[in-house]
Coordinates of C-alpha atoms and ligand atoms in Angstrom, one line a residue:
M1 CA 63.2 16.3 31.2
K2 CA 66.6 18.0 31.0
S3 CA 69.0 17.0 28.2
V4 CA 72.8 16.7 28.4
Q5 CA 73.3 20.3 27.1
D6 CA 71.4 21.5 30.2
L7 CA 74.1 20.0 32.5
G8 CA 76.5 22.8 31.4
D9 CA 80.2 22.5 30.7
L10 CA 81.2 18.9 31.2
K11 CA 84.9 19.2 30.7
G12 CA 86.7 17.3 33.4
K13 CA 83.4 16.4 35.1
R14 CA 82.7 12.8 36.1
V15 CA 79.5 11.8 34.3
L16 CA 77.8 8.6 35.4
I17 CA 75.6 7.2 32.6
R18 CA 73.2 4.3 32.6
C19 CA 73.1 2.4 29.3
D20 CA 71.3 -0.7 28.3
F21 CA 74.0 -3.1 27.0
N22 CA 71.8 -6.2 27.6
V23 CA 72.7 -7.7 24.3
P24 CA 72.3 -11.3 23.1
L25 CA 75.5 -13.4 23.4
D26 CA 76.7 -16.6 21.9
G27 CA 79.4 -17.4 24.4
E28 CA 81.4 -14.2 24.4
T29 CA 80.3 -13.1 21.0
I30 CA 77.6 -10.4 20.7
T31 CA 75.1 -11.6 18.1
D32 CA 73.2 -8.2 17.9
D33 CA 75.0 -5.1 19.0
G34 CA 72.0 -2.8 18.2
R35 CA 71.8 -1.6 21.8
I36 CA 75.5 -0.7 22.0
R37 CA 75.2 1.2 18.7
A38 CA 72.2 3.1 20.0
A39 CA 74.2 4.4 22.9
L40 CA 76.9 5.9 20.7
P41 CA 75.5 9.3 20.1
T42 CA 75.3 10.2 23.8
L43 CA 78.6 8.5 24.7
T44 CA 80.4 10.3 21.9
Q45 CA 78.8 13.6 22.9
L46 CA 80.1 13.2 26.5
K47 CA 83.5 12.0 25.3
D48 CA 83.8 15.0 22.9
A49 CA 82.8 17.3 25.7
G50 CA 85.9 16.1 27.7
A51 CA 83.9 14.4 30.4
K52 CA 85.2 11.4 32.4
V53 CA 82.5 8.9 31.4
I54 CA 81.5 6.2 33.8
V55 CA 79.0 3.7 32.3
L56 CA 76.6 1.5 34.3
A57 CA 75.0 -1.4 32.6
H58 CA 73.5 -4.9 33.3
L59 CA 73.8 -8.1 31.3
G60 CA 71.3 -10.9 31.9
R61 CA 69.8 -11.5 35.3
P62 CA 72.6 -12.5 37.7
K63 CA 71.3 -12.8 41.3
G64 CA 73.2 -10.1 43.1
A65 CA 76.7 -11.7 43.0
P66 CA 79.4 -11.8 40.4
E67 CA 79.1 -14.6 37.8
P68 CA 81.8 -14.6 35.1
K69 CA 79.2 -15.6 32.4
Y70 CA 77.4 -12.3 33.0
S71 CA 80.5 -10.1 32.9
V72 CA 80.0 -7.0 30.8
A73 CA 83.4 -7.5 29.3
P74 CA 82.1 -8.3 25.8
A75 CA 80.2 -5.0 25.8
A76 CA 83.3 -3.1 26.9
K77 CA 85.2 -4.6 24.0
R78 CA 82.5 -3.9 21.4
L79 CA 81.9 -0.4 22.6
G80 CA 85.7 0.3 22.3
E81 CA 85.7 -1.0 18.7
L82 CA 82.6 1.1 17.8
I83 CA 83.8 4.3 19.5
G84 CA 87.4 4.0 18.4
A85 CA 89.0 4.3 21.9
E86 CA 89.8 2.0 24.7
V87 CA 87.0 1.4 27.2
K88 CA 88.4 0.6 30.6
L89 CA 86.5 -2.3 32.4
A90 CA 86.4 -2.0 36.2
S91 CA 87.0 -5.2 38.1
D92 CA 83.9 -4.7 40.2
T93 CA 80.6 -2.7 40.3
A94 CA 80.8 -0.4 43.2
G95 CA 83.9 -1.4 45.2
P96 CA 87.6 -0.6 45.1
G97 CA 87.9 -1.7 41.5
A98 CA 85.3 0.8 40.4
E99 CA 86.9 3.5 42.5
A100 CA 90.4 2.9 41.1
T101 CA 89.2 2.8 37.5
V102 CA 87.2 6.1 37.9
A103 CA 90.2 7.7 39.7
G104 CA 92.4 6.8 36.7
L105 CA 90.1 8.3 34.0
A106 CA 91.5 11.2 32.0
D107 CA 89.2 13.8 30.4
G108 CA 87.3 12.2 27.4
E109 CA 88.0 8.7 28.6
I110 CA 85.3 6.0 29.1
A111 CA 85.1 3.3 31.8
L112 CA 82.5 0.6 32.1
L113 CA 81.8 -0.7 35.6
E114 CA 81.0 -4.4 36.1
N115 CA 77.4 -5.7 35.8
V116 CA 75.2 -3.6 38.1
R117 CA 73.3 -6.8 38.9
F118 CA 76.4 -8.3 40.6
E119 CA 75.3 -6.0 43.5
P120 CA 72.2 -7.2 45.5
G121 CA 71.2 -3.6 46.0
E122 CA 70.5 -3.0 42.4
T123 CA 67.3 -4.9 42.1
S124 CA 66.4 -4.9 45.8
K125 CA 62.7 -4.2 46.7
V126 CA 63.9 -2.5 49.9
D127 CA 64.4 1.2 49.2
A128 CA 67.2 1.7 51.7
E129 CA 69.2 -1.1 50.1
R130 CA 68.9 0.4 46.6
E131 CA 69.7 3.8 48.0
A132 CA 72.9 2.6 49.7
L133 CA 74.2 1.3 46.4
A134 CA 73.1 4.4 44.6
Q135 CA 75.1 6.5 47.1
K136 CA 78.3 4.6 46.2
W137 CA 77.9 5.5 42.6
A138 CA 76.8 9.0 43.3
A139 CA 80.1 9.4 45.3
L140 CA 82.0 8.6 42.1
A141 CA 80.4 11.2 39.9
D142 CA 79.2 14.8 39.5
V143 CA 76.2 14.3 37.3
F144 CA 74.0 11.4 36.1
V145 CA 72.7 10.8 32.5
S146 CA 70.0 8.2 31.9
D147 CA 70.3 6.7 28.5
G148 CA 69.3 3.0 29.0
F149 CA 65.8 3.2 27.6
G150 CA 65.4 -0.6 27.8
V151 CA 65.5 -0.5 31.6
V152 CA 63.5 2.7 32.4
H153 CA 60.6 0.5 33.4
R154 CA 62.7 -0.9 36.3
K155 CA 62.7 0.8 39.6
Q156 CA 66.4 -0.2 40.2
A157 CA 69.3 1.6 41.9
S158 CA 71.2 2.4 38.7
V159 CA 68.0 3.6 36.9
Y160 CA 65.9 5.3 39.5
D161 CA 67.7 5.8 42.9
V162 CA 70.9 7.3 41.6
A163 CA 68.9 9.9 39.6
K164 CA 67.6 11.2 42.9
L165 CA 71.1 11.8 44.2
L166 CA 72.8 13.7 41.4
P167 CA 71.9 16.5 38.9
H168 CA 70.5 14.5 36.0
A169 CA 69.5 14.5 32.4
A170 CA 68.1 12.2 29.8
G171 CA 70.5 11.1 27.1
T172 CA 69.7 11.4 23.4
L173 CA 68.5 7.8 23.1
V174 CA 66.0 8.2 26.0
K175 CA 64.9 11.5 24.6
K176 CA 64.3 10.0 21.1
E177 CA 62.5 7.0 22.4
V178 CA 60.2 9.1 24.6
D179 CA 59.5 11.5 21.7
V180 CA 58.5 8.7 19.4
F181 CA 56.3 6.9 21.9
S182 CA 54.7 10.0 23.2
K183 CA 53.9 11.1 19.7
V184 CA 52.4 7.7 18.9
L185 CA 50.3 7.6 22.0
S186 CA 49.1 11.3 22.1
D187 CA 48.9 12.4 18.5
P188 CA 49.3 9.6 16.0
D189 CA 48.8 10.3 12.3
R190 CA 46.0 8.1 11.2
P191 CA 45.2 5.4 10.3
F192 CA 47.2 4.1 13.3
V193 CA 47.8 0.4 13.1
V194 CA 49.4 -1.7 15.8
V195 CA 50.8 -5.1 15.0
L196 CA 51.3 -7.5 17.9
G197 CA 52.8 -10.9 17.9
G198 CA 55.0 -13.1 20.1
A199 CA 54.2 -16.2 22.0
K200 CA 52.4 -15.1 25.1
V201 CA 49.0 -13.3 24.9
A202 CA 49.0 -12.7 28.7
D203 CA 52.1 -10.4 28.3
K204 CA 50.2 -8.3 25.8
L205 CA 46.7 -8.0 27.4
A206 CA 47.4 -4.6 29.0
V207 CA 48.8 -3.3 25.7
I208 CA 45.8 -4.4 23.8
E209 CA 43.5 -2.9 26.4
N210 CA 45.2 0.5 26.1
L211 CA 45.7 0.5 22.3
L212 CA 42.2 -0.6 21.6
K213 CA 41.3 2.9 22.7
L214 CA 43.9 4.7 20.7
A215 CA 44.6 2.7 17.5
D216 CA 42.3 2.2 14.5
T217 CA 43.4 -1.3 13.7
L218 CA 45.0 -4.0 15.8
V219 CA 46.8 -6.8 13.8
I220 CA 47.4 -9.9 15.8
G221 CA 49.7 -12.7 14.8
G222 CA 52.2 -15.0 16.4
G223 CA 51.5 -17.5 19.2
M224 CA 49.2 -15.1 20.9
A225 CA 46.8 -15.2 17.9
Y226 CA 45.6 -18.7 18.7
T227 CA 43.9 -17.6 21.9
F228 CA 42.0 -15.0 19.9
L229 CA 41.1 -17.7 17.3
A230 CA 39.9 -19.8 20.2
A231 CA 37.9 -16.8 21.5
K232 CA 36.1 -16.8 18.1
G233 CA 35.2 -20.4 18.7
Y234 CA 37.8 -22.0 16.4
Q235 CA 39.6 -25.3 17.2
V236 CA 43.3 -24.5 17.4
G237 CA 44.6 -28.1 17.6
A238 CA 48.0 -28.3 19.4
S239 CA 48.8 -24.6 18.9
L240 CA 49.8 -22.4 21.8
L241 CA 46.7 -21.6 23.8
D242 CA 46.2 -19.5 26.9
E243 CA 42.9 -20.8 28.2
A244 CA 42.8 -18.3 31.1
S245 CA 42.8 -15.4 28.6
I246 CA 40.1 -16.6 26.2
E247 CA 37.3 -14.7 28.0
T248 CA 39.4 -11.5 28.0
C249 CA 40.1 -11.9 24.3
K250 CA 36.4 -12.4 23.6
G251 CA 35.8 -9.1 25.5
Y252 CA 38.3 -7.3 23.2
L253 CA 36.7 -8.6 20.1
A254 CA 33.3 -7.4 21.3
T255 CA 34.7 -4.0 22.3
A256 CA 36.3 -3.6 18.9
E257 CA 33.1 -4.5 17.2
A258 CA 31.1 -2.1 19.3
E259 CA 33.5 0.8 18.8
G260 CA 34.1 0.3 15.1
K261 CA 37.7 -0.7 15.5
Q262 CA 39.3 -3.4 13.6
I263 CA 41.0 -6.5 15.0
L264 CA 42.7 -8.4 12.2
L265 CA 43.4 -12.1 13.0
P266 CA 45.1 -14.7 10.8
V267 CA 42.8 -16.2 8.1
D268 CA 45.3 -19.0 7.3
V269 CA 48.2 -20.4 9.2
R270 CA 51.3 -22.6 8.6
I271 CA 51.1 -25.7 10.6
A272 CA 53.3 -28.7 11.4
S273 CA 53.3 -31.6 13.9
G274 CA 55.8 -29.8 16.1
M275 CA 59.3 -28.3 16.2
D276 CA 62.6 -28.6 17.9
F277 CA 63.5 -25.0 18.8
A278 CA 67.0 -25.8 20.0
A279 CA 67.8 -27.6 16.8
R280 CA 65.9 -25.1 14.7
T281 CA 64.0 -27.8 12.9
V282 CA 60.3 -28.5 12.2
D283 CA 58.7 -31.9 12.6
G284 CA 57.4 -33.1 9.2
P285 CA 56.2 -30.9 6.4
V286 CA 54.9 -27.4 6.9
E287 CA 51.4 -27.0 5.5
V288 CA 49.0 -24.1 5.0
V289 CA 45.4 -24.4 6.3
A290 CA 42.5 -22.0 6.9
A291 CA 42.6 -20.6 10.4
D292 CA 39.3 -22.4 11.3
A293 CA 40.6 -25.8 10.0
I294 CA 43.7 -26.6 12.2
P295 CA 43.7 -30.4 12.7
A296 CA 43.7 -31.5 16.3
D297 CA 47.2 -32.9 16.2
K298 CA 48.9 -30.0 14.4
M299 CA 50.2 -26.7 15.7
G300 CA 50.1 -23.3 14.0
L301 CA 53.7 -22.0 13.8
D302 CA 53.4 -19.0 11.5
I303 CA 50.8 -17.0 9.7
G304 CA 49.8 -18.2 6.2
P305 CA 50.3 -16.4 2.8
E306 CA 46.7 -15.0 2.7
T307 CA 47.3 -13.5 6.1
E308 CA 50.6 -12.1 5.1
K309 CA 48.8 -10.2 2.3
L310 CA 46.0 -9.1 4.6
F311 CA 48.4 -7.8 7.3
A312 CA 50.7 -6.2 4.8
D313 CA 47.9 -4.3 3.1
A314 CA 46.7 -3.0 6.5
I315 CA 50.2 -2.0 7.4
K316 CA 51.0 -0.3 4.2
S317 CA 47.8 1.8 4.3
A318 CA 48.8 3.2 7.7
K319 CA 50.3 6.6 8.6
T320 CA 51.5 5.3 11.9
V321 CA 52.5 1.7 12.6
V322 CA 53.9 0.1 15.8
W323 CA 55.0 -3.5 15.7
N324 CA 55.9 -5.7 18.6
G325 CA 56.4 -9.4 18.4
P326 CA 57.1 -11.9 15.6
M327 CA 54.4 -13.6 13.6
G328 CA 55.8 -17.1 13.9
V329 CA 58.9 -19.0 15.0
F330 CA 61.1 -16.7 12.9
E331 CA 64.3 -18.3 14.3
I332 CA 63.5 -21.3 12.1
A333 CA 63.8 -20.4 8.4
E334 CA 60.7 -22.2 7.2
L335 CA 58.6 -20.4 9.8
A336 CA 60.0 -16.9 9.3
K337 CA 57.9 -16.0 6.2
G338 CA 55.1 -14.2 8.1
T339 CA 57.5 -12.1 10.2
A340 CA 59.5 -11.3 7.0
A341 CA 56.3 -10.2 5.3
V342 CA 55.4 -7.9 8.2
A343 CA 58.9 -6.4 8.4
Q344 CA 58.9 -5.8 4.6
A345 CA 55.5 -4.1 4.8
L346 CA 56.8 -1.8 7.6
T347 CA 59.6 -0.7 5.3
E348 CA 57.0 0.4 2.8
V349 CA 55.0 2.6 5.2
D350 CA 54.5 6.2 4.1
G351 CA 54.5 7.5 7.6
L352 CA 56.0 6.6 10.9
S353 CA 57.0 3.0 11.4
V354 CA 58.1 1.9 14.8
V355 CA 59.6 -1.5 15.6
G356 CA 59.3 -2.5 19.3
G357 CA 62.5 -3.8 20.9
G358 CA 63.5 -7.3 21.8
D359 CA 62.6 -10.0 19.3
S360 CA 61.2 -7.8 16.7
A361 CA 64.3 -5.6 16.6
A362 CA 66.5 -8.6 16.4
A363 CA 64.2 -10.1 13.7
V364 CA 64.4 -7.1 11.3
R365 CA 68.2 -7.1 11.5
E366 CA 68.4 -10.8 11.1
L367 CA 66.2 -10.5 8.0
G368 CA 68.7 -8.2 6.5
H369 CA 66.9 -4.9 6.8
D370 CA 68.9 -1.8 7.5
D371 CA 67.9 0.2 10.6
S372 CA 67.3 3.2 8.3
A373 CA 64.4 1.3 6.6
F374 CA 62.2 2.0 9.6
G375 CA 61.2 5.2 11.3
H376 CA 62.4 4.0 14.7
I377 CA 63.7 0.7 16.1
S378 CA 63.2 0.9 19.8
T379 CA 65.9 -0.5 22.1
G380 CA 63.2 -1.3 24.7
G381 CA 61.4 -4.6 24.8
G382 CA 59.6 -4.6 28.2
A383 CA 60.0 -0.8 28.4
S384 CA 58.3 -0.1 25.1
L385 CA 55.5 -2.4 26.0
E386 CA 54.9 -0.8 29.3
Y387 CA 55.0 2.6 27.6
L388 CA 52.3 1.4 25.2
E389 CA 50.3 0.1 28.2
G390 CA 50.1 3.7 29.3
K391 CA 52.0 3.0 32.5
E392 CA 54.3 5.5 34.2
L393 CA 57.9 4.3 33.9
P394 CA 59.9 5.0 37.1
G395 CA 63.1 5.7 35.2
I396 CA 61.4 8.4 33.1
A397 CA 59.3 9.8 36.0
V398 CA 62.4 10.4 38.1
L399 CA 64.0 12.4 35.3
E400 CA 61.0 14.7 35.2
E401 CA 61.5 15.6 38.9
G402 CA 63.9 18.4 40.1
N403 CA 67.7 18.3 40.4
Ligands
LIG501 C1 65.7 -6.0 28.4 O1 66.5 -6.8 27.9 O2 64.5 -5.9 28.1 C2 66.2 -4.9 29.3 O3 67.6 -4.9 29.2 C3 65.8 -5.1 30.7 O4 66.2 -6.4 31.2 P1 65.4 -7.1 32.3 O5 64.1 -7.5 31.7 O6 66.2 -8.3 32.7 O7 65.2 -6.1 33.4
LIG502 MG1 63.8 -8.6 29.0

């Protein structure tokens, strides 16, 4: 994979760069600008080199047509504040607005084109449709830099096809993410502990399958843990349960046992009658019970204090830790204790601690931790999971090809 330096002198060159500015918004206010901050090193590097910088990014999942609520305008504004220079926002994605904005760029200036997903070609499953859109962007630029790690698992026009049309390189963010994940998967310092949480066990089955081969210990919390508890034969009451995955989970428990690996599950949980996520409230009191004693009408919503200690001890004794997914409904203060305990333990690791993107990255910042307390906070949610599944990521594979 080439890096930006390999592209030669970029002064006066038009550099097209894919970033992941898919940030959480409350109206037009960005509630976590981590992904924009993560793009600053490469953008600053290009700006300082005197390039004309043309940024491609998506926000949300618009369906191939402009929709004001998905405009990347808030990202342009925030990027401008962070980089200390105006960021010009094009009025469209690949039309006359984009052309005019690019034509008006001086050396060292930055433009952001509108949401790439306003164009139906971006996410099209038809190669020729994606290629046609990629051609329009390629016509605006001299070289392409891929720095949106959060989207490298998508075979989309701005991630994959455009790289085939221009000399290309990986930006520093993509390089760093790939370095960290390839180190973790190919040569982890041991013990190697993986902490998984989040609601849906089905989303994590492929990760568990791959990491069961590589890790020494899998720590499982969050909504997905109840399917594992059910696989052990426990009653999980009204907790989240994925019946269709119970047999698969039984298989993982058996594999772990046979191969001397450890799967740590909650030994106690925090339960309540229910919750109102939108209102951020819990129904009735939150109680702690043993993991095999969840009453039929109660749901587990966080790991319990014994489990916090069990998980924290496993994490702190590791030399490599990867964490993806919260331990409970951390958005509700009373149910954030387990996630907070895991985050705290990660800050105490004497080795490499990696926080997977998405909810876990947002959680550690919301809990008040500084990014520097962790070895690496990934900007990729789905991308980091697919990496951990051992899959080939189209947006990385294409960078490893010629051009
Ligand atoms: C993300 O938020 O995980 C990335 O920006 C990718 O977005 P997507 O899941 O909508 O492709
Ligand atoms: Mg996503």
